mmCIF file of C-alpha atoms in Angstrom:
data_model
loop_
_atom_site.group_PDB
_atom_site.id
_atom_site.type_symbol
_atom_site.label_atom_id
_atom_site.label_comp_id
_atom_site.label_asym_id
_atom_site.label_seq_id
_atom_site.Cartn_x
_atom_site.Cartn_y
_atom_site.Cartn_z
ATOM 1 C CA MET A 19 38.661 88.875 -9.507
ATOM 2 C CA PRO A 20 38.961 87.512 -5.987
ATOM 3 C CA GLN A 21 39.820 83.849 -5.709
ATOM 4 C CA PHE A 22 39.588 81.566 -2.704
ATOM 5 C CA ARG A 23 41.606 78.460 -1.916
ATOM 6 C CA LEU A 24 39.478 75.365 -1.325
ATOM 7 C CA SER A 25 40.121 75.530 2.429
ATOM 8 C CA GLU A 26 38.992 79.186 2.491
ATOM 9 C CA ALA A 27 35.883 78.322 0.467
ATOM 10 C CA ALA A 28 35.103 75.544 2.947
ATOM 11 C CA LYS A 29 35.286 77.946 5.892
ATOM 12 C CA LEU A 30 33.084 80.492 4.129
ATOM 13 C CA LEU A 31 30.490 77.821 3.308
ATOM 14 C CA GLY A 32 30.652 76.188 6.752
ATOM 15 C CA VAL A 33 31.682 72.769 5.433
ATOM 16 C CA SER A 34 34.813 70.628 5.420
ATOM 17 C CA ASP A 35 37.625 70.876 2.877
ATOM 18 C CA ASP A 36 36.666 67.368 1.704
ATOM 19 C CA THR A 37 33.122 68.501 0.944
ATOM 20 C CA VAL A 38 34.412 71.311 -1.281
ATOM 21 C CA ARG A 39 36.745 68.856 -3.047
ATOM 22 C CA ARG A 40 33.767 66.529 -3.679
ATOM 23 C CA TRP A 41 31.773 69.436 -5.140
ATOM 24 C CA VAL A 42 34.707 70.230 -7.437
ATOM 25 C CA ARG A 43 35.018 66.573 -8.541
ATOM 26 C CA ALA A 44 31.254 66.440 -9.150
ATOM 27 C CA GLY A 45 31.421 69.598 -11.282
ATOM 28 C CA GLN A 46 29.266 71.656 -8.915
ATOM 29 C CA LEU A 47 32.165 74.087 -8.394
ATOM 30 C CA THR A 48 34.937 74.883 -10.858
ATOM 31 C CA ALA A 49 38.466 75.041 -9.466
ATOM 32 C CA THR A 50 41.488 76.329 -11.328
ATOM 33 C CA ASP A 51 45.150 76.528 -10.374
ATOM 34 C CA ASP A 52 46.520 79.837 -9.117
ATOM 35 C CA ALA A 53 50.046 81.113 -9.810
ATOM 36 C CA ALA A 54 51.384 78.966 -6.932
ATOM 37 C CA GLY A 55 49.670 75.825 -8.267
ATOM 38 C CA ARG A 56 46.993 75.730 -5.557
ATOM 39 C CA LYS A 57 43.372 74.962 -6.406
ATOM 40 C CA VAL A 58 41.185 78.067 -6.190
ATOM 41 C CA VAL A 59 37.546 78.944 -6.833
ATOM 42 C CA ASP A 60 36.459 82.225 -8.431
ATOM 43 C CA GLY A 61 34.805 84.519 -5.857
ATOM 44 C CA ALA A 62 31.753 85.320 -8.008
ATOM 45 C CA GLN A 63 31.115 81.628 -8.650
ATOM 46 C CA LEU A 64 31.535 80.859 -4.946
ATOM 47 C CA ALA A 65 29.040 83.606 -4.046
ATOM 48 C CA ALA A 66 26.448 82.240 -6.491
ATOM 49 C CA PHE A 67 27.034 78.712 -5.195
ATOM 50 C CA ALA A 68 26.677 79.876 -1.573
ATOM 51 C CA ARG A 69 23.370 81.553 -2.363
ATOM 52 C CA ALA A 70 22.061 78.438 -4.150
ATOM 53 C CA GLN A 71 23.140 76.181 -1.273
ATOM 54 C CA ALA A 72 21.758 78.399 1.471
ATOM 55 C CA SER A 73 18.807 76.842 3.140
ATOM 56 C CA GLY A 74 17.559 77.448 6.591
ATOM 57 C CA PRO A 75 14.701 76.039 8.537
ATOM 58 C CA GLU A 76 11.246 76.914 7.251
ATOM 59 C CA ASP A 77 9.863 80.068 8.850
ATOM 60 C CA PRO A 78 7.115 78.685 11.115
ATOM 61 C CA SER A 79 5.198 81.967 11.265
ATOM 62 C CA ASP A 80 2.389 82.515 8.825
ATOM 63 C CA VAL A 81 2.641 86.284 8.739
ATOM 64 C CA GLY A 82 3.255 88.587 5.807
ATOM 65 C CA ARG A 83 5.784 91.334 6.496
ATOM 66 C CA SER A 84 7.969 93.776 4.655
ATOM 67 C CA ALA A 85 11.161 92.746 6.454
ATOM 68 C CA ARG A 86 13.131 90.303 4.300
ATOM 69 C CA ASN A 87 15.729 89.367 6.886
ATOM 70 C CA ARG A 88 14.294 86.496 8.903
ATOM 71 C CA PHE A 89 16.512 84.207 10.919
ATOM 72 C CA VAL A 90 14.933 81.019 12.256
ATOM 73 C CA GLY A 91 16.712 79.565 15.254
ATOM 74 C CA LEU A 92 16.666 78.387 18.816
ATOM 75 C CA VAL A 93 16.666 80.603 21.862
ATOM 76 C CA THR A 94 19.936 79.858 23.675
ATOM 77 C CA GLU A 95 19.873 82.381 26.504
ATOM 78 C CA VAL A 96 17.476 84.841 28.119
ATOM 79 C CA ILE A 97 18.697 87.424 30.612
ATOM 80 C CA VAL A 98 15.710 88.966 32.357
ATOM 81 C CA ASP A 99 15.688 92.236 34.269
ATOM 82 C CA LYS A 100 12.741 94.145 35.715
ATOM 83 C CA VAL A 101 11.880 96.141 32.560
ATOM 84 C CA MET A 102 14.175 94.942 29.747
ATOM 85 C CA SER A 103 15.584 91.559 28.728
ATOM 86 C CA GLN A 104 18.269 90.224 26.417
ATOM 87 C CA VAL A 105 17.374 87.253 24.220
ATOM 88 C CA GLU A 106 20.011 85.315 22.291
ATOM 89 C CA LEU A 107 19.183 83.029 19.364
ATOM 90 C CA GLN A 108 21.428 80.656 17.447
ATOM 91 C CA CYS A 109 20.287 80.797 13.824
ATOM 92 C CA GLY A 110 22.473 78.347 11.943
ATOM 93 C CA ALA A 111 26.003 79.684 12.200
ATOM 94 C CA HIS A 112 24.761 83.107 13.290
ATOM 95 C CA ARG A 113 24.201 84.406 16.807
ATOM 96 C CA VAL A 114 21.434 87.003 16.968
ATOM 97 C CA VAL A 115 20.886 89.086 20.103
ATOM 98 C CA SER A 116 17.753 91.122 20.752
ATOM 99 C CA LEU A 117 16.902 93.569 23.509
ATOM 100 C CA MET A 118 13.196 93.692 24.281
ATOM 101 C CA SER A 119 10.797 94.349 27.096
ATOM 102 C CA THR A 120 10.544 91.701 29.778
ATOM 103 C CA GLU A 121 6.796 91.804 29.191
ATOM 104 C CA ALA A 122 7.379 90.666 25.572
ATOM 105 C CA VAL A 123 9.669 87.852 26.737
ATOM 106 C CA HIS A 124 6.914 86.549 29.016
ATOM 107 C CA GLU A 125 4.149 86.993 26.397
ATOM 108 C CA LEU A 126 6.193 85.078 23.787
ATOM 109 C CA GLY A 127 7.265 82.383 26.243
ATOM 110 C CA LEU A 128 10.926 82.858 25.322
ATOM 111 C CA ARG A 129 13.303 80.521 27.128
ATOM 112 C CA PRO A 130 16.254 78.354 26.059
ATOM 113 C CA GLY A 131 15.214 75.683 23.563
ATOM 114 C CA VAL A 132 12.219 77.562 22.142
ATOM 115 C CA LEU A 133 12.015 77.921 18.338
ATOM 116 C CA ALA A 134 11.872 81.592 17.361
ATOM 117 C CA VAL A 135 12.290 83.855 14.347
ATOM 118 C CA ALA A 136 14.421 87.000 14.501
ATOM 119 C CA VAL A 137 13.049 89.567 12.064
ATOM 120 C CA VAL A 138 15.442 92.386 11.175
ATOM 121 C CA LYS A 139 14.355 95.582 9.454
ATOM 122 C CA ALA A 140 17.359 97.857 9.377
ATOM 123 C CA THR A 141 17.828 101.151 7.621
ATOM 124 C CA THR A 142 21.573 100.979 8.188
ATOM 125 C CA VAL A 143 23.762 97.978 7.431
ATOM 126 C CA VAL A 144 27.521 98.396 7.638
ATOM 127 C CA VAL A 145 29.508 96.346 5.113
ATOM 128 C CA GLU A 146 33.225 95.849 5.660
ATOM 129 C CA THR A 147 35.939 94.168 3.611
ATOM 130 C CA PRO A 148 39.203 92.748 4.908
ATOM 131 C CA GLU A 149 42.371 94.752 4.226
ATOM 132 C CA GLY A 150 43.727 94.023 0.763
ATOM 133 C CA SER A 151 40.558 92.503 -0.701
ATOM 134 C CA ARG A 152 39.892 95.403 -3.047
#
């Protein structure tokens, strides 16, 4: 079973080490000692906790769609060319970049500071693991 030190768990969850320690003291996360005496959290428990804690901004669109991957964020950059444009969104800790027609950029009024939703429907998703995590 993979285990993560409290500092590693903090980085994965996007919070401070102190926040993870508070969650452990409050009983929200269970930490044990590893062979070196360091506090660690079980990977499966950390994954379940991360999923339960995950909350993003409410999707402002009122549209039903089959795509489950929606990332609400702010447009941070728009690079416009004659036919195609590049639009960058910051969705929480994630940067999402989309290439689209310049006509669509104008129709949607996309410019830095605009609230937008990136909808991803992918048939291929590559999953990688760091060396030695197997």
